[in-house]
mmCIF file of C-alpha atoms in Angstrom:
data_model
loop_
_atom_site.group_PDB
_atom_site.id
_atom_site.type_symbol
_atom_site.label_atom_id
_atom_site.label_comp_id
_atom_site.label_asym_id
_atom_site.label_seq_id
_atom_site.Cartn_x
_atom_site.Cartn_y
_atom_site.Cartn_z
ATOM 1 C CA UNK A 247 8.992 -19.771 -2.683
ATOM 2 C CA UNK A 248 7.125 -16.513 -2.116
ATOM 3 C CA UNK A 249 3.444 -16.873 -1.263
ATOM 4 C CA UNK A 250 0.842 -14.146 -1.269
ATOM 5 C CA UNK A 251 -1.654 -12.349 -3.390
ATOM 6 C CA UNK A 252 -5.230 -11.421 -4.002
ATOM 7 C CA UNK A 253 -4.715 -7.666 -3.792
ATOM 8 C CA UNK A 254 -1.980 -5.203 -4.709
ATOM 9 C CA UNK A 255 -1.389 -4.748 -0.991
ATOM 10 C CA UNK A 256 -0.137 -8.324 -0.788
ATOM 11 C CA UNK A 257 1.507 -8.574 -4.207
ATOM 12 C CA UNK A 258 3.568 -5.363 -4.264
ATOM 13 C CA UNK A 259 5.593 -6.129 -1.104
ATOM 14 C CA UNK A 260 6.116 -9.682 -2.343
ATOM 15 C CA UNK A 261 7.542 -8.421 -5.636
ATOM 16 C CA UNK A 262 9.745 -5.871 -3.864
ATOM 17 C CA UNK A 263 11.319 -8.623 -1.757
ATOM 18 C CA UNK A 264 11.637 -10.884 -4.806
ATOM 19 C CA UNK A 265 13.514 -8.118 -6.624
ATOM 20 C CA UNK A 266 15.844 -7.629 -3.649
ATOM 21 C CA UNK A 267 16.588 -11.356 -3.404
ATOM 22 C CA UNK A 268 17.087 -11.603 -7.162
ATOM 23 C CA UNK A 269 19.592 -8.742 -7.079
ATOM 24 C CA UNK A 270 21.516 -10.406 -4.254
ATOM 25 C CA UNK A 271 21.383 -13.931 -5.718
ATOM 26 C CA UNK A 272 21.155 -13.733 -9.538
ATOM 27 C CA UNK A 273 21.195 -17.510 -9.894
ATOM 28 C CA UNK A 274 18.498 -18.245 -7.336
ATOM 29 C CA UNK A 275 15.168 -19.727 -8.407
ATOM 30 C CA UNK A 276 12.399 -17.509 -7.082
ATOM 31 C CA UNK A 277 8.896 -18.882 -7.586
ATOM 32 C CA UNK A 278 5.643 -17.234 -6.549
ATOM 33 C CA UNK A 279 2.731 -19.247 -5.191
ATOM 34 C CA UNK A 280 -0.625 -17.626 -5.893
ATOM 35 C CA UNK A 281 -4.127 -18.163 -7.197
ATOM 36 C CA UNK A 282 -5.513 -17.785 -10.682
ATOM 37 C CA UNK A 283 -8.080 -15.246 -9.459
ATOM 38 C CA UNK A 284 -5.779 -12.829 -7.635
ATOM 39 C CA UNK A 285 -3.906 -9.816 -8.948
ATOM 40 C CA UNK A 286 -0.717 -11.866 -8.801
ATOM 41 C CA UNK A 287 -1.875 -13.743 -11.908
ATOM 42 C CA UNK A 288 -1.219 -10.526 -13.838
ATOM 43 C CA UNK A 289 1.550 -8.775 -11.915
ATOM 44 C CA UNK A 290 3.908 -11.677 -11.218
ATOM 45 C CA UNK A 291 4.437 -12.823 -14.843
ATOM 46 C CA UNK A 292 4.802 -9.163 -15.866
ATOM 47 C CA UNK A 293 7.750 -8.886 -13.458
ATOM 48 C CA UNK A 294 9.310 -12.032 -14.918
ATOM 49 C CA UNK A 295 8.828 -14.503 -12.066
ATOM 50 C CA UNK A 296 7.273 -17.964 -12.513
ATOM 51 C CA UNK A 297 3.843 -18.314 -10.917
ATOM 52 C CA UNK A 298 2.422 -21.566 -9.581
ATOM 53 C CA UNK A 299 -1.291 -21.441 -8.791
ATOM 54 C CA UNK A 300 -3.161 -23.372 -6.129
ATOM 55 C CA UNK A 301 -6.911 -23.469 -5.474
ATOM 56 C CA UNK A 302 -8.308 -20.412 -3.718
ATOM 57 C CA UNK A 303 -9.643 -21.300 -0.269
ATOM 58 C CA UNK A 304 -11.617 -18.409 1.243
ATOM 59 C CA UNK A 305 -12.667 -18.859 4.853
ATOM 60 C CA UNK A 306 -16.409 -18.205 5.298
ATOM 61 C CA UNK A 307 -16.967 -15.458 7.880
ATOM 62 C CA UNK A 308 -20.156 -17.073 9.177
ATOM 63 C CA UNK A 309 -21.568 -20.611 9.181
ATOM 64 C CA UNK A 310 -22.726 -21.568 5.692
ATOM 65 C CA UNK A 311 -22.778 -24.773 3.641
ATOM 66 C CA UNK A 312 -19.266 -23.769 2.501
ATOM 67 C CA UNK A 313 -17.977 -24.700 5.953
ATOM 68 C CA UNK A 314 -18.677 -28.349 5.131
ATOM 69 C CA UNK A 315 -16.550 -28.128 1.997
ATOM 70 C CA UNK A 316 -13.705 -26.215 3.653
ATOM 71 C CA UNK A 317 -11.606 -29.185 4.899
ATOM 72 C CA UNK A 318 -11.555 -30.807 1.477
ATOM 73 C CA UNK A 319 -10.729 -27.570 -0.313
ATOM 74 C CA UNK A 320 -7.960 -26.743 2.140
ATOM 75 C CA UNK A 321 -6.473 -30.229 1.846
ATOM 76 C CA UNK A 322 -6.433 -29.893 -1.945
ATOM 77 C CA UNK A 323 -4.691 -26.510 -1.737
ATOM 78 C CA UNK A 324 -2.120 -27.754 0.802
ATOM 79 C CA UNK A 325 -1.336 -30.769 -1.391
ATOM 80 C CA UNK A 326 -0.865 -28.467 -4.396
ATOM 81 C CA UNK A 327 1.383 -26.158 -2.382
ATOM 82 C CA UNK A 328 3.459 -29.095 -1.134
ATOM 83 C CA UNK A 329 3.863 -30.353 -4.689
ATOM 84 C CA UNK A 330 5.108 -26.903 -5.717
ATOM 85 C CA UNK A 331 7.626 -26.904 -2.870
ATOM 86 C CA UNK A 332 8.876 -30.328 -3.938
ATOM 87 C CA UNK A 333 9.122 -29.407 -7.622
ATOM 88 C CA UNK A 334 11.057 -26.196 -6.944
ATOM 89 C CA UNK A 335 13.129 -27.676 -4.096
ATOM 90 C CA UNK A 336 12.269 -24.569 -2.103
ATOM 91 C CA UNK A 337 14.630 -23.847 0.794
ATOM 92 C CA UNK A 338 12.352 -21.302 2.443
ATOM 93 C CA UNK A 339 8.762 -20.071 2.158
ATOM 94 C CA UNK A 340 8.202 -16.323 2.413
ATOM 95 C CA UNK A 341 4.546 -15.504 3.063
ATOM 96 C CA UNK A 342 2.774 -12.171 2.734
ATOM 97 C CA UNK A 343 -0.755 -13.153 3.701
ATOM 98 C CA UNK A 344 -3.842 -13.643 1.594
ATOM 99 C CA UNK A 345 -5.721 -16.780 0.579
ATOM 100 C CA UNK A 346 -2.683 -18.643 -0.717
ATOM 101 C CA UNK A 347 -0.526 -18.200 2.373
ATOM 102 C CA UNK A 348 -2.432 -20.609 4.632
ATOM 103 C CA UNK A 349 -1.869 -23.677 2.409
ATOM 104 C CA UNK A 350 1.718 -22.529 1.819
ATOM 105 C CA UNK A 351 2.428 -22.356 5.549
ATOM 106 C CA UNK A 352 0.792 -25.722 6.221
ATOM 107 C CA UNK A 353 2.684 -27.370 3.365
ATOM 108 C CA UNK A 354 5.963 -25.882 4.586
ATOM 109 C CA UNK A 355 5.326 -27.161 8.088
ATOM 110 C CA UNK A 356 4.574 -30.628 6.758
ATOM 111 C CA UNK A 357 7.884 -30.651 4.861
ATOM 112 C CA UNK A 358 9.957 -28.961 7.554
ATOM 113 C CA UNK A 359 10.675 -25.979 5.300
ATOM 114 C CA UNK A 360 11.492 -22.729 7.143
ATOM 115 C CA UNK A 361 8.877 -19.979 6.959
ATOM 116 C CA UNK A 362 9.379 -16.214 7.006
ATOM 117 C CA UNK A 363 6.275 -14.058 7.309
ATOM 118 C CA UNK A 364 5.631 -10.429 6.466
ATOM 119 C CA UNK A 365 2.438 -8.832 7.806
ATOM 120 C CA UNK A 366 1.548 -5.542 6.172
ATOM 121 C CA UNK A 367 -1.283 -4.378 8.423
ATOM 122 C CA UNK A 368 -1.223 -3.267 12.040
ATOM 123 C CA UNK A 369 -3.905 -5.875 12.732
ATOM 124 C CA UNK A 370 -2.705 -9.202 11.288
ATOM 125 C CA UNK A 371 -4.786 -11.416 9.062
ATOM 126 C CA UNK A 372 -5.820 -14.982 9.804
ATOM 127 C CA UNK A 373 -3.222 -16.660 7.574
ATOM 128 C CA UNK A 374 -0.297 -14.842 9.152
ATOM 129 C CA UNK A 375 -1.629 -15.379 12.666
ATOM 130 C CA UNK A 376 -1.569 -19.091 11.899
ATOM 131 C CA UNK A 377 1.822 -19.173 10.203
ATOM 132 C CA UNK A 378 3.496 -17.047 12.867
ATOM 133 C CA UNK A 379 3.111 -19.922 15.327
ATOM 134 C CA UNK A 380 5.993 -21.817 13.739
ATOM 135 C CA UNK A 381 7.713 -19.226 11.536
ATOM 136 C CA UNK A 382 11.469 -18.739 11.720
ATOM 137 C CA UNK A 383 10.992 -14.970 11.510
ATOM 138 C CA UNK A 384 7.997 -12.649 11.568
ATOM 139 C CA UNK A 385 8.373 -9.232 9.955
ATOM 140 C CA UNK A 386 5.767 -6.517 10.476
ATOM 141 C CA UNK A 387 5.177 -3.105 8.977
ATOM 142 C CA UNK A 388 4.017 -1.291 12.104
ATOM 143 C CA UNK A 389 5.115 -1.305 15.748
ATOM 144 C CA UNK A 390 2.589 -2.924 18.038
ATOM 145 C CA UNK A 391 1.381 -5.570 15.597
ATOM 146 C CA UNK A 392 0.278 -8.497 17.737
ATOM 147 C CA UNK A 393 2.318 -11.394 16.371
ATOM 148 C CA UNK A 394 4.719 -13.443 18.466
ATOM 149 C CA UNK A 395 8.372 -12.628 17.807
ATOM 150 C CA UNK A 396 7.534 -9.772 15.454
ATOM 151 C CA UNK A 397 10.366 -7.613 14.107
ATOM 152 C CA UNK A 398 9.527 -4.204 12.641
ATOM 153 C CA UNK A 399 10.891 -4.015 9.105
ATOM 154 C CA UNK A 400 8.467 -1.603 7.491
ATOM 155 C CA UNK A 401 6.666 -2.335 4.233
ATOM 156 C CA UNK A 402 8.787 -3.269 1.193
ATOM 157 C CA UNK A 403 8.282 -0.447 -1.289
ATOM 158 C CA UNK A 404 7.364 -0.593 -4.949
ATOM 159 C CA UNK A 405 10.379 0.163 -7.203
ATOM 160 C CA UNK A 406 8.806 3.349 -8.532
ATOM 161 C CA UNK A 407 8.389 4.689 -4.997
ATOM 162 C CA UNK A 408 11.945 3.743 -4.053
ATOM 163 C CA UNK A 409 13.164 5.476 -7.217
ATOM 164 C CA UNK A 410 11.154 8.604 -6.387
ATOM 165 C CA UNK A 411 12.739 8.738 -2.935
ATOM 166 C CA UNK A 412 16.180 8.646 -4.561
ATOM 167 C CA UNK A 413 15.253 11.287 -7.143
ATOM 168 C CA UNK A 414 13.882 13.646 -4.504
ATOM 169 C CA UNK A 415 17.021 13.208 -2.414
ATOM 170 C CA UNK A 416 19.156 14.360 -5.351
ATOM 171 C CA UNK A 417 16.922 17.088 -6.806
ATOM 172 C CA UNK A 418 13.559 17.559 -5.094
ATOM 173 C CA UNK A 419 12.719 20.809 -6.894
ATOM 174 C CA UNK A 420 13.594 19.434 -10.316
ATOM 175 C CA UNK A 421 11.645 16.239 -9.688
ATOM 176 C CA UNK A 422 8.595 18.308 -8.759
ATOM 177 C CA UNK A 423 8.892 20.527 -11.832
ATOM 178 C CA UNK A 424 9.211 17.573 -14.197
ATOM 179 C CA UNK A 425 6.268 15.735 -12.631
ATOM 180 C CA UNK A 426 4.090 18.859 -12.735
ATOM 181 C CA UNK A 427 4.884 19.347 -16.414
ATOM 182 C CA UNK A 428 3.804 15.793 -17.237
ATOM 183 C CA UNK A 429 0.562 16.248 -15.316
ATOM 184 C CA UNK A 430 -0.220 19.727 -16.601
ATOM 185 C CA UNK A 431 0.049 21.281 -13.136
ATOM 186 C CA UNK A 432 1.752 24.422 -11.847
ATOM 187 C CA UNK A 433 4.787 23.471 -9.716
ATOM 188 C CA UNK A 434 4.641 26.830 -7.926
ATOM 189 C CA UNK A 435 1.189 26.338 -6.405
ATOM 190 C CA UNK A 436 0.477 24.490 -3.148
ATOM 191 C CA UNK A 437 -0.933 21.166 -4.292
ATOM 192 C CA UNK A 438 -3.371 18.810 -2.598
ATOM 193 C CA UNK A 439 -3.536 15.234 -3.845
ATOM 194 C CA UNK A 440 -6.841 13.481 -3.165
ATOM 195 C CA UNK A 441 -6.963 9.732 -3.644
ATOM 196 C CA UNK A 442 -9.080 6.873 -2.418
ATOM 197 C CA UNK A 443 -7.065 4.156 -4.104
ATOM 198 C CA UNK A 444 -8.081 2.202 -7.182
ATOM 199 C CA UNK A 445 -11.647 1.756 -5.905
ATOM 200 C CA UNK A 446 -12.017 5.391 -4.911
ATOM 201 C CA UNK A 447 -13.592 6.830 -1.787
ATOM 202 C CA UNK A 448 -16.904 8.559 -2.430
ATOM 203 C CA UNK A 449 -17.121 10.269 0.966
ATOM 204 C CA UNK A 450 -13.603 11.682 0.634
ATOM 205 C CA UNK A 451 -14.323 12.878 -2.896
ATOM 206 C CA UNK A 452 -17.567 14.565 -1.862
ATOM 207 C CA UNK A 453 -15.963 16.387 1.046
ATOM 208 C CA UNK A 454 -13.079 17.826 -0.953
ATOM 209 C CA UNK A 455 -14.950 18.782 -4.104
ATOM 210 C CA UNK A 456 -17.608 20.352 -1.882
ATOM 211 C CA UNK A 457 -14.942 22.789 -0.704
ATOM 212 C CA UNK A 458 -13.481 23.382 -4.166
ATOM 213 C CA UNK A 459 -14.527 27.042 -4.351
ATOM 214 C CA UNK A 460 -12.720 27.898 -1.121
ATOM 215 C CA UNK A 461 -9.638 25.861 -2.034
ATOM 216 C CA UNK A 462 -9.312 27.464 -5.446
ATOM 217 C CA UNK A 463 -9.950 30.966 -4.116
ATOM 218 C CA UNK A 464 -7.103 30.445 -1.640
ATOM 219 C CA UNK A 465 -4.683 29.662 -4.460
ATOM 220 C CA UNK A 466 -4.595 25.915 -3.907
ATOM 221 C CA UNK A 467 -4.214 23.423 -6.742
ATOM 222 C CA UNK A 468 -5.990 20.054 -6.494
ATOM 223 C CA UNK A 469 -5.216 16.766 -8.205
ATOM 224 C CA UNK A 470 -8.214 14.548 -7.502
ATOM 225 C CA UNK A 471 -7.996 10.831 -8.313
ATOM 226 C CA UNK A 472 -11.509 9.497 -7.959
ATOM 227 C CA UNK A 473 -11.117 5.803 -8.735
ATOM 228 C CA UNK A 474 -12.435 4.043 -11.801
ATOM 229 C CA UNK A 475 -15.914 5.044 -12.903
ATOM 230 C CA UNK A 476 -16.247 7.878 -10.387
ATOM 231 C CA UNK A 477 -14.620 10.823 -12.148
ATOM 232 C CA UNK A 478 -17.584 12.212 -14.066
ATOM 233 C CA UNK A 479 -19.626 13.175 -11.010
ATOM 234 C CA UNK A 480 -16.689 15.142 -9.602
ATOM 235 C CA UNK A 481 -15.981 16.768 -12.973
ATOM 236 C CA UNK A 482 -19.622 17.837 -13.188
ATOM 237 C CA UNK A 483 -19.411 19.532 -9.786
ATOM 238 C CA UNK A 484 -16.254 21.398 -10.766
ATOM 239 C CA UNK A 485 -17.827 22.483 -14.051
ATOM 240 C CA UNK A 486 -20.980 23.688 -12.294
ATOM 241 C CA UNK A 487 -18.803 25.627 -9.890
ATOM 242 C CA UNK A 488 -17.037 27.339 -12.761
ATOM 243 C CA UNK A 489 -20.263 28.099 -14.604
ATOM 244 C CA UNK A 490 -21.819 29.560 -11.468
ATOM 245 C CA UNK A 491 -19.083 32.154 -11.257
ATOM 246 C CA UNK A 492 -17.907 31.017 -7.826
ATOM 247 C CA UNK A 493 -14.633 29.813 -9.311
ATOM 248 C CA UNK A 494 -14.570 31.675 -12.603
ATOM 249 C CA UNK A 495 -11.260 31.110 -14.347
ATOM 250 C CA UNK A 496 -9.991 28.898 -11.545
ATOM 251 C CA UNK A 497 -11.529 25.515 -12.344
ATOM 252 C CA UNK A 498 -8.485 24.580 -14.416
ATOM 253 C CA UNK A 499 -6.580 24.272 -11.162
ATOM 254 C CA UNK A 500 -8.863 21.452 -10.022
ATOM 255 C CA UNK A 501 -7.743 18.469 -12.082
ATOM 256 C CA UNK A 502 -9.901 15.336 -11.970
ATOM 257 C CA UNK A 503 -8.731 11.913 -13.120
ATOM 258 C CA UNK A 504 -9.956 8.395 -12.490
ATOM 259 C CA UNK A 505 -6.489 7.105 -11.710
ATOM 260 C CA UNK A 506 -2.823 7.464 -12.642
ATOM 261 C CA UNK A 507 -0.794 4.532 -13.897
ATOM 262 C CA UNK A 508 2.304 6.477 -12.793
ATOM 263 C CA UNK A 509 1.268 7.400 -9.281
ATOM 264 C CA UNK A 510 4.780 8.568 -8.496
ATOM 265 C CA UNK A 511 4.134 11.692 -10.582
ATOM 266 C CA UNK A 512 1.270 12.721 -8.312
ATOM 267 C CA UNK A 513 3.337 12.043 -5.213
ATOM 268 C CA UNK A 514 6.238 14.064 -6.605
ATOM 269 C CA UNK A 515 4.114 17.204 -6.896
ATOM 270 C CA UNK A 516 1.924 16.842 -3.787
ATOM 271 C CA UNK A 517 2.365 19.069 -0.735
ATOM 272 C CA UNK A 518 -0.454 17.385 1.188
ATOM 273 C CA UNK A 519 -2.279 14.120 0.545
ATOM 274 C CA UNK A 520 -5.852 13.219 1.498
ATOM 275 C CA UNK A 521 -6.227 9.445 1.472
ATOM 276 C CA UNK A 522 -7.454 6.290 3.118
ATOM 277 C CA UNK A 523 -5.052 4.596 5.513
ATOM 278 C CA UNK A 524 -4.199 1.312 3.871
ATOM 279 C CA UNK A 525 -0.829 -0.094 4.871
ATOM 280 C CA UNK A 526 0.709 0.619 1.478
ATOM 281 C CA UNK A 527 -0.532 4.199 1.385
ATOM 282 C CA UNK A 528 0.647 5.014 4.909
ATOM 283 C CA UNK A 529 4.027 3.365 4.368
ATOM 284 C CA UNK A 530 4.707 5.035 1.032
ATOM 285 C CA UNK A 531 3.704 8.507 2.191
ATOM 286 C CA UNK A 532 5.811 8.202 5.338
ATOM 287 C CA UNK A 533 8.823 6.923 3.402
ATOM 288 C CA UNK A 534 8.485 9.905 1.054
ATOM 289 C CA UNK A 535 8.069 12.320 3.951
ATOM 290 C CA UNK A 536 4.681 13.514 2.705
ATOM 291 C CA UNK A 537 2.213 14.976 5.223
ATOM 292 C CA UNK A 538 -1.269 13.543 4.927
ATOM 293 C CA UNK A 539 -4.838 13.676 6.122
ATOM 294 C CA UNK A 540 -5.764 10.052 6.739
ATOM 295 C CA UNK A 541 -9.422 9.045 6.539
ATOM 296 C CA UNK A 542 -9.628 5.398 7.641
ATOM 297 C CA UNK A 543 -12.139 3.165 5.915
ATOM 298 C CA UNK A 544 -15.199 3.139 8.203
ATOM 299 C CA UNK A 545 -15.847 -0.573 7.709
ATOM 300 C CA UNK A 546 -13.822 -3.680 8.479
ATOM 301 C CA UNK A 547 -11.911 -4.360 11.669
ATOM 302 C CA UNK A 548 -10.479 -0.903 12.223
ATOM 303 C CA UNK A 549 -7.061 -1.830 10.869
ATOM 304 C CA UNK A 550 -6.699 1.377 8.844
ATOM 305 C CA UNK A 551 -6.926 3.537 11.952
ATOM 306 C CA UNK A 552 -4.206 1.400 13.519
ATOM 307 C CA UNK A 553 -2.097 1.639 10.360
ATOM 308 C CA UNK A 554 -2.094 5.439 10.541
ATOM 309 C CA UNK A 555 -1.541 5.692 14.287
ATOM 310 C CA UNK A 556 2.307 5.704 14.367
ATOM 311 C CA UNK A 557 2.743 8.473 11.797
ATOM 312 C CA UNK A 558 -0.133 10.522 13.241
ATOM 313 C CA UNK A 559 1.234 10.225 16.778
ATOM 314 C CA UNK A 560 4.634 11.338 15.466
ATOM 315 C CA UNK A 561 3.047 14.455 13.972
ATOM 316 C CA UNK A 562 3.370 13.412 10.341
ATOM 317 C CA UNK A 563 -0.337 13.198 9.615
ATOM 318 C CA UNK A 564 -3.834 14.095 10.722
ATOM 319 C CA UNK A 565 -6.470 11.443 11.394
ATOM 320 C CA UNK A 566 -10.109 12.295 10.698
ATOM 321 C CA UNK A 567 -12.982 9.799 10.958
ATOM 322 C CA UNK A 568 -14.903 9.284 7.744
ATOM 323 C CA UNK A 569 -18.122 10.553 9.353
ATOM 324 C CA UNK A 570 -16.455 13.845 10.320
ATOM 325 C CA UNK A 571 -14.931 14.627 6.937
ATOM 326 C CA UNK A 572 -17.165 17.098 5.122
ATOM 327 C CA UNK A 573 -16.672 20.334 3.149
ATOM 328 C CA UNK A 574 -16.726 22.375 6.349
ATOM 329 C CA UNK A 575 -13.883 20.308 7.821
ATOM 330 C CA UNK A 576 -11.891 20.788 4.636
ATOM 331 C CA UNK A 577 -12.353 24.566 4.791
ATOM 332 C CA UNK A 578 -11.713 24.915 8.518
ATOM 333 C CA UNK A 579 -8.953 22.338 9.000
ATOM 334 C CA UNK A 580 -7.342 21.313 5.722
ATOM 335 C CA UNK A 581 -7.193 24.735 4.079
ATOM 336 C CA UNK A 582 -5.206 26.414 6.894
ATOM 337 C CA UNK A 583 -2.852 23.429 6.864
ATOM 338 C CA UNK A 584 -2.052 23.496 3.160
ATOM 339 C CA UNK A 585 -1.603 27.277 3.373
ATOM 340 C CA UNK A 586 1.091 26.891 6.051
ATOM 341 C CA UNK A 587 4.369 25.774 4.390
ATOM 342 C CA UNK A 588 6.303 25.697 7.658
ATOM 343 C CA UNK A 589 3.801 23.358 9.298
ATOM 344 C CA UNK A 590 3.759 21.124 6.222
ATOM 345 C CA UNK A 591 7.549 20.962 6.345
ATOM 346 C CA UNK A 592 7.469 19.977 10.016
ATOM 347 C CA UNK A 593 4.891 17.287 9.302
ATOM 348 C CA UNK A 594 6.951 15.999 6.390
ATOM 349 C CA UNK A 595 10.020 15.628 8.589
ATOM 350 C CA UNK A 596 7.951 13.847 11.235
ATOM 351 C CA UNK A 597 6.505 11.466 8.644
ATOM 352 C CA UNK A 598 9.956 10.736 7.240
ATOM 353 C CA UNK A 599 11.164 9.939 10.744
ATOM 354 C CA UNK A 600 8.601 7.152 10.940
ATOM 355 C CA UNK A 601 8.974 5.964 7.347
ATOM 356 C CA UNK A 602 11.157 3.012 6.405
ATOM 357 C CA UNK A 603 12.979 3.085 3.084
ATOM 358 C CA UNK A 604 14.932 -0.179 3.197
ATOM 359 C CA UNK A 605 12.187 -2.607 4.218
ATOM 360 C CA UNK A 606 12.781 -4.944 1.269
ATOM 361 C CA UNK A 607 16.412 -5.324 2.326
ATOM 362 C CA UNK A 608 15.405 -5.962 5.937
ATOM 363 C CA UNK A 609 12.991 -8.724 4.944
ATOM 364 C CA UNK A 610 15.556 -10.211 2.549
ATOM 365 C CA UNK A 611 18.019 -10.389 5.446
ATOM 366 C CA UNK A 612 15.510 -12.487 7.395
ATOM 367 C CA UNK A 613 14.980 -14.764 4.402
ATOM 368 C CA UNK A 614 18.708 -15.346 4.007
ATOM 369 C CA UNK A 615 19.040 -16.096 7.711
ATOM 370 C CA UNK A 616 16.251 -18.694 7.495
ATOM 371 C CA UNK A 617 17.905 -20.751 4.751
ATOM 372 C CA UNK A 618 19.559 -23.819 6.314
ATOM 373 C CA UNK A 619 23.314 -23.212 6.469
ATOM 374 C CA UNK A 620 24.290 -26.311 4.555
ATOM 375 C CA UNK A 621 21.972 -25.269 1.717
ATOM 376 C CA UNK A 622 22.742 -21.542 1.651
ATOM 377 C CA UNK A 623 23.424 -20.264 -1.842
ATOM 378 C CA UNK A 624 26.588 -18.231 -2.437
#
């Protein structure tokens, strides 16, 4: 039983481990425990795994009337999770955090079912902090994550990222040329990929497009993924730049899209990435050996800064606070970087040295080890 969901950050590693276990044990029954509201409700059935849903039990961050209803809601979710464990005869629970993991861990403890945990962020979430207290194994993405008995496995990668790593290892130049052709980009130009994830990052977008004239004049090509609903404002700025004459004839090298369903194409052509520092982003870029400018989300508990720390300290990335990223920073710091192929190559090697490419296999090893010997499947 694999438990986790809510966001792609929880679901993608879960599916990567499920795929690894399925490949090793074709006859095994792998069931995913999730909620009806999370992204898992869409992604898990698409991948072909059965999904069992339990009630979503968010923990209020401050005292509200919801606190009074919390015990009853949690009890209902734990009972539903325990029923799922009984129905599937689960030998082990593998949790990835998120709303569904807490009832899964509590149900597993009640039944005496072994638990394996994977924590994606440098700063662990509440569910995994709870489950780690009695887990058989605790896997973490980043060194220094404060969970008892943690083993660094890295973040299990999406299949398309793992495939891109393999393709680049065989024919990096050809992979780049093919990806550029599909995107309508020039494979010969130094290329900056700007992305804020599916939700976008307005401050990052504003800083980079504000330096578009200088980037284009220096011969740089930009692929800017704005996030849904945010592309038009950036397109308008690029068009105004072209019409003003500051980038006459060059605006075609600044490509603006809301998002890419095949993100691996953008990563295949990028020389430098400007992005937030979510665990998935940092892990994928490091595994690919891509240098990056990381701009941690300025809200929350500071986990994104911690996520980026290992690769930045190794020399594979640059960390810039959101408040300091502006067009001037892009011109004075980013532009010299993207214009220096030797430095980019050094950063790429440093990032690759930190990146983990076999994390799904490492987590699967822990899952196999947790299955009681007398019940182990062949």
